XYZ file of C-alpha atoms in Angstrom:
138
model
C -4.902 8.813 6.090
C -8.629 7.857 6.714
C -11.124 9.964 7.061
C -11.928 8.162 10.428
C -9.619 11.217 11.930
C -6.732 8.248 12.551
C -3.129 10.312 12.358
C 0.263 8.542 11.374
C 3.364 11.505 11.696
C 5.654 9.954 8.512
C 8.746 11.774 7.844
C 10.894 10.989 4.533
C 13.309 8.187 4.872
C 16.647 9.950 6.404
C 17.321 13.206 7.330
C 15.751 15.989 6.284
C 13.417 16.205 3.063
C 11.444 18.836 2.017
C 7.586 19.294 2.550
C 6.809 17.429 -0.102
C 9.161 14.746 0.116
C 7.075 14.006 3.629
C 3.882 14.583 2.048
C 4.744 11.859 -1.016
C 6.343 9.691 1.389
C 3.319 9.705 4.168
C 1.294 9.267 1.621
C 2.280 6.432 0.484
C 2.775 4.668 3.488
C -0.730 5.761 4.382
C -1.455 3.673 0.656
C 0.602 0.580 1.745
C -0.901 0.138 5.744
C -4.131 0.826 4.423
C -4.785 3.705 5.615
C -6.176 5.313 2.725
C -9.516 3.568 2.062
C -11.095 3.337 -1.798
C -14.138 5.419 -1.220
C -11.910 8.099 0.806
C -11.738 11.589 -1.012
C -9.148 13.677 0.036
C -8.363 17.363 -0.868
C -5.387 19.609 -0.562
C -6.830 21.282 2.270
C -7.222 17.848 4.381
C -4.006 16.539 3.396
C -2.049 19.978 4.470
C -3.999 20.243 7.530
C -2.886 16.168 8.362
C 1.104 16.623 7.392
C 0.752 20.025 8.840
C 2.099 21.819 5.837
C 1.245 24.250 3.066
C -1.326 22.897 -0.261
C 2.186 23.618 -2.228
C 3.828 20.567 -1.169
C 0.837 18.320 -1.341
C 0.325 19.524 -4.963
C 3.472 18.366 -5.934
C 3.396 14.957 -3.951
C -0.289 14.007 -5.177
C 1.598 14.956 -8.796
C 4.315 12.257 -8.119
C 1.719 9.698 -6.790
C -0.562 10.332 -9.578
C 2.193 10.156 -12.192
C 2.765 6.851 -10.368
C -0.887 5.456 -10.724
C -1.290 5.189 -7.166
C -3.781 8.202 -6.686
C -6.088 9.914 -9.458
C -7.990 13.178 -9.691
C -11.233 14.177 -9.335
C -13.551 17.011 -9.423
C -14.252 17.075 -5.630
C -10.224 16.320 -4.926
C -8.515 12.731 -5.106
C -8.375 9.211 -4.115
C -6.948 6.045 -4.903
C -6.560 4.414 -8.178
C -9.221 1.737 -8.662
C -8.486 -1.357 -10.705
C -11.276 -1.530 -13.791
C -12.910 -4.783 -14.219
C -11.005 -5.276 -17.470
C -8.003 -5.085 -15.672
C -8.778 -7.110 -12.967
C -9.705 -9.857 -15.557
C -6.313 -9.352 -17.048
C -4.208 -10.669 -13.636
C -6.687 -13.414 -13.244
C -5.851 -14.586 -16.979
C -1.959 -14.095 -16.885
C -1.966 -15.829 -13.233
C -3.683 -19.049 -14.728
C -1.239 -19.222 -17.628
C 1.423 -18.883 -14.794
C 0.009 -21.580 -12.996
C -0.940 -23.896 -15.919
C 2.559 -23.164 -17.167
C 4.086 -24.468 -13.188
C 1.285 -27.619 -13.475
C 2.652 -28.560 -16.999
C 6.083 -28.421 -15.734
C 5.560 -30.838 -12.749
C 3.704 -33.225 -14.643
C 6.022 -33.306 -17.327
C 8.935 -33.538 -15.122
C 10.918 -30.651 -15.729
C 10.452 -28.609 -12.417
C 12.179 -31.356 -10.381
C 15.054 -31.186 -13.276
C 15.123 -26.951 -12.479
C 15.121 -27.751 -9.049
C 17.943 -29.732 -9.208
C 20.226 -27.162 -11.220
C 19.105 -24.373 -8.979
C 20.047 -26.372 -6.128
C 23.377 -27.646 -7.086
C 22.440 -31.236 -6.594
C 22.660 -34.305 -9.542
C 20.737 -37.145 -10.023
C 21.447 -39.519 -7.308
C 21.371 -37.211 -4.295
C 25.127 -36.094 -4.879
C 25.800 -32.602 -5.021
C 28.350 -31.267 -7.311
C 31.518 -29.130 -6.268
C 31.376 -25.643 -7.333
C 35.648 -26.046 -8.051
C 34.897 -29.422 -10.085
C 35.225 -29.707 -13.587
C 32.979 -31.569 -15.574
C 34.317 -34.868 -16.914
C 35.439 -35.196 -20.469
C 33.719 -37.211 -22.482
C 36.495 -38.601 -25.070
């Protein structure tokens, strides 16, 4: 729901649903098409008036979204939840462990070995046979 005056009409999933079930669930579709913008402040009033229902129901869905993290409160109403800087520093650290961890594995050789047992193929190009039994070694 931007404040550029764009509408979407979101029902909850399935039949039915209260006021605030569409409210929470509008809502956060509005988050995920990005609809919502950071800098947009929205208040009870606005939110009623676009879901065309009481500030009861919006109450309670901005207290599920909240409760969430997807939308905090402010003075002048409520908006989205911005990542902090510390935060975003955070990802950036635990995604270059991931990926050092994946560039390790290659060049150690191990990935093509978990490839291999995910895929149900052995060494040699043969696949193995899900009713097979291993051999016995003695």
């Amino acid at each position: 729901m931007s404040t550029d005056g764009h509408n979407v009409d979101i029902a909850a999933p399935g039949t039915g649903g209260s006021a605030a079930d569409k409210v929470y669930y509008g809502l956060r579709e509005d988050i995920r098409a990005s609809s919502v913008y950071p800098w947009d402040r929205m208040t009870e009033k606005t939110v009623a008036a676009h879901f065309g229902v009481s500030r009861t129901p919006v109450r309670e869905a901005v207290g599920r979204l909240a409760a969430e993290g997807l939308l905090q409160r402010h003075s002048d109403g409520f908006g989205l939840v911005l990542p902090s800087a510390e935060t975003i520093s955070g990802l950036y650290e635990a995604r270059l462990a991931i990926e050092l961890q994946g560039i390790r594995r290659v060049a150690e050789g191990e990935a093509s070995t978990t490839v291999r047992a995910c895929s149900g193929s052995r060494p040699g190009g043969r696949r193995s046979s899900p009713n097979r039994k291993p051999p016995n070694p003695g």
